[in-house]
Amino acid sequence: MRREGTNPQSVEMSDVLCDFCHSSWTLDRPFIEGHQGACICGVCLTTAYRAICLAHCDDAISGVPTRCTMCLEDRSDACFRSPAFPESVICTRCIAMAAKALARDADSAWTVPTSEATTS
Ligand SMILES: [Zn+2]
Ligand SMILES: [Zn+2]
């Protein structure tokens, strides 16, 4: 998401906020952009990946498709909901795509989590 009042002609890194924790984009915090400016940072992606892909949690309400903040589709796969901002949801497909993209990006220094532990 964009910080309120961001000049669309000159978007600064600090104007780009993670939809899941509302942190701004910094050099040591990799970001992945979804549709219409939706973003998830590496820290939230790690949390989401652990919850959905490793611990097999699902924050979706059963039987109701969940609108994913990142791809804007109504998804029926497992979804991660931001604990701080419950209106922000990311589907399994977007988590997998973002994880692949960040892991491939040498500058991000982000690695795919391999354990469910929340401390790293
Ligand atoms: Zn975040
Ligand atoms: Zn999605």
mmCIF file of C-alpha atoms and ligand atoms in Angstrom:
data_model
loop_
_atom_site.group_PDB
_atom_site.id
_atom_site.type_symbol
_atom_site.label_atom_id
_atom_site.label_comp_id
_atom_site.label_asym_id
_atom_site.label_seq_id
_atom_site.Cartn_x
_atom_site.Cartn_y
_atom_site.Cartn_z
ATOM 1 C CA MET A 1 0.000 0.000 0.000
ATOM 2 C CA ARG A 2 1.038 3.615 -0.371
ATOM 3 C CA ARG A 3 1.386 6.026 2.491
ATOM 4 C CA GLU A 4 -1.482 8.523 2.531
ATOM 5 C CA GLY A 5 -0.605 11.674 0.595
ATOM 6 C CA THR A 6 2.046 9.960 -1.552
ATOM 7 C CA ASN A 7 2.789 11.894 -4.736
ATOM 8 C CA PRO A 8 2.131 9.361 -7.506
ATOM 9 C CA GLN A 9 4.641 11.192 -9.710
ATOM 10 C CA SER A 10 7.510 10.533 -7.318
ATOM 11 C CA VAL A 11 6.960 7.562 -5.048
ATOM 12 C CA GLU A 12 9.753 7.229 -2.498
ATOM 13 C CA MET A 13 10.723 3.939 -0.854
ATOM 14 C CA SER A 14 9.429 5.329 2.446
ATOM 15 C CA ASP A 15 6.002 5.875 0.820
ATOM 16 C CA VAL A 16 5.630 2.151 0.179
ATOM 17 C CA LEU A 17 4.120 0.331 3.144
ATOM 18 C CA CYS A 18 3.624 -3.364 3.799
ATOM 19 C CA ASP A 19 -0.120 -4.122 3.847
ATOM 20 C CA PHE A 20 0.455 -6.692 6.584
ATOM 21 C CA CYS A 21 2.458 -4.682 9.161
ATOM 22 C CA HIS A 22 2.419 -1.133 7.733
ATOM 23 C CA SER A 23 6.229 -0.901 7.898
ATOM 24 C CA SER A 24 7.821 1.219 5.221
ATOM 25 C CA TRP A 25 10.134 -0.163 2.601
ATOM 26 C CA THR A 26 13.805 0.097 3.564
ATOM 27 C CA LEU A 27 16.979 -1.277 2.054
ATOM 28 C CA ASP A 28 17.216 -4.045 4.644
ATOM 29 C CA ARG A 29 13.534 -5.005 4.371
ATOM 30 C CA PRO A 30 12.727 -6.659 1.024
ATOM 31 C CA PHE A 31 9.270 -6.035 -0.443
ATOM 32 C CA ILE A 32 7.141 -7.901 -2.958
ATOM 33 C CA GLU A 33 4.468 -5.963 -4.794
ATOM 34 C CA GLY A 34 1.089 -7.439 -5.626
ATOM 35 C CA HIS A 35 -1.758 -5.885 -7.600
ATOM 36 C CA GLN A 36 -2.698 -2.220 -7.276
ATOM 37 C CA GLY A 37 0.199 -1.327 -5.000
ATOM 38 C CA ALA A 38 -0.460 -4.028 -2.413
ATOM 39 C CA CYS A 39 2.814 -5.084 -0.804
ATOM 40 C CA ILE A 40 4.146 -7.663 1.611
ATOM 41 C CA CYS A 41 7.535 -7.335 3.281
ATOM 42 C CA GLY A 42 10.028 -10.135 3.817
ATOM 43 C CA VAL A 43 9.294 -10.267 7.544
ATOM 44 C CA CYS A 44 5.546 -10.779 7.030
ATOM 45 C CA LEU A 45 6.197 -13.195 4.190
ATOM 46 C CA THR A 46 8.328 -15.304 6.531
ATOM 47 C CA THR A 47 5.494 -15.324 9.091
ATOM 48 C CA ALA A 48 2.906 -16.164 6.441
ATOM 49 C CA TYR A 49 5.063 -18.872 4.877
ATOM 50 C CA ARG A 50 5.664 -20.520 8.245
ATOM 51 C CA ALA A 51 1.994 -20.395 9.186
ATOM 52 C CA ILE A 52 0.563 -21.648 5.897
ATOM 53 C CA CYS A 53 3.269 -23.728 4.232
ATOM 54 C CA LEU A 54 4.971 -25.229 7.323
ATOM 55 C CA ALA A 55 2.404 -25.212 10.137
ATOM 56 C CA HIS A 56 -0.548 -25.648 7.724
ATOM 57 C CA CYS A 57 -2.659 -23.016 9.407
ATOM 58 C CA ASP A 58 -5.558 -21.484 7.520
ATOM 59 C CA ASP A 59 -7.097 -18.152 8.464
ATOM 60 C CA ALA A 60 -9.832 -18.431 5.831
ATOM 61 C CA ILE A 61 -13.418 -18.692 7.006
ATOM 62 C CA SER A 62 -14.468 -22.152 5.874
ATOM 63 C CA GLY A 63 -16.865 -22.263 2.968
ATOM 64 C CA VAL A 64 -16.385 -18.593 2.111
ATOM 65 C CA PRO A 65 -13.904 -17.585 -0.612
ATOM 66 C CA THR A 66 -11.317 -15.120 0.695
ATOM 67 C CA ARG A 67 -10.368 -12.000 -1.233
ATOM 68 C CA CYS A 68 -6.555 -12.013 -1.396
ATOM 69 C CA THR A 69 -4.999 -8.567 -0.881
ATOM 70 C CA MET A 70 -2.112 -9.397 -3.205
ATOM 71 C CA CYS A 71 -3.839 -10.929 -6.267
ATOM 72 C CA LEU A 72 -7.323 -9.477 -5.617
ATOM 73 C CA GLU A 73 -8.913 -12.821 -6.433
ATOM 74 C CA ASP A 74 -11.457 -14.704 -4.359
ATOM 75 C CA ARG A 75 -9.361 -17.662 -3.259
ATOM 76 C CA SER A 76 -10.402 -20.961 -1.730
ATOM 77 C CA ASP A 77 -6.872 -22.126 -0.838
ATOM 78 C CA ALA A 78 -5.427 -21.593 2.634
ATOM 79 C CA CYS A 79 -4.948 -17.920 3.470
ATOM 80 C CA PHE A 80 -2.840 -15.989 5.956
ATOM 81 C CA ARG A 81 -4.518 -13.043 7.630
ATOM 82 C CA SER A 82 -2.423 -10.261 9.134
ATOM 83 C CA PRO A 83 -2.787 -10.396 12.932
ATOM 84 C CA ALA A 84 -2.358 -6.609 13.111
ATOM 85 C CA PHE A 85 -4.459 -5.653 10.074
ATOM 86 C CA PRO A 86 -7.101 -8.351 9.572
ATOM 87 C CA GLU A 87 -8.325 -6.789 6.327
ATOM 88 C CA SER A 88 -5.034 -7.882 4.732
ATOM 89 C CA VAL A 89 -4.988 -11.485 3.520
ATOM 90 C CA ILE A 90 -2.542 -13.404 1.323
ATOM 91 C CA CYS A 91 -3.391 -16.683 -0.387
ATOM 92 C CA THR A 92 -1.163 -19.763 -0.595
ATOM 93 C CA ARG A 93 -0.444 -19.137 -4.263
ATOM 94 C CA CYS A 94 0.753 -15.581 -3.629
ATOM 95 C CA ILE A 95 2.871 -16.710 -0.654
ATOM 96 C CA ALA A 96 4.544 -19.339 -2.850
ATOM 97 C CA MET A 97 5.098 -16.877 -5.713
ATOM 98 C CA ALA A 98 6.458 -14.152 -3.434
ATOM 99 C CA ALA A 99 8.737 -16.630 -1.632
ATOM 100 C CA LYS A 100 10.137 -17.852 -4.941
ATOM 101 C CA ALA A 101 10.729 -14.298 -6.175
ATOM 102 C CA LEU A 102 12.386 -13.112 -2.953
ATOM 103 C CA ALA A 103 14.551 -16.219 -2.609
ATOM 104 C CA ARG A 104 15.764 -15.723 -6.184
ATOM 105 C CA ASP A 105 16.592 -12.059 -5.562
ATOM 106 C CA ALA A 106 20.193 -12.130 -4.332
ATOM 107 C CA ASP A 107 19.918 -8.573 -2.969
ATOM 108 C CA SER A 108 17.034 -9.448 -0.660
ATOM 109 C CA ALA A 109 19.080 -11.869 1.513
ATOM 110 C CA TRP A 110 15.733 -13.581 2.129
ATOM 111 C CA THR A 111 15.602 -17.336 2.411
ATOM 112 C CA VAL A 112 12.635 -19.669 2.419
ATOM 113 C CA PRO A 113 11.862 -20.605 6.053
ATOM 114 C CA THR A 114 12.426 -24.251 6.843
ATOM 115 C CA SER A 115 11.118 -24.457 10.406
ATOM 116 C CA GLU A 116 7.965 -23.345 12.157
ATOM 117 C CA ALA A 117 9.891 -21.456 14.846
ATOM 118 C CA THR A 118 9.068 -17.772 14.944
ATOM 119 C CA THR A 119 12.528 -16.741 16.130
ATOM 120 C CA SER A 120 15.336 -16.691 13.614
HETATM 121 ZN ZN ZN B 1 5.209 -6.540 6.699
HETATM 122 ZN ZN ZN B 2 -3.376 -14.198 -3.825
#
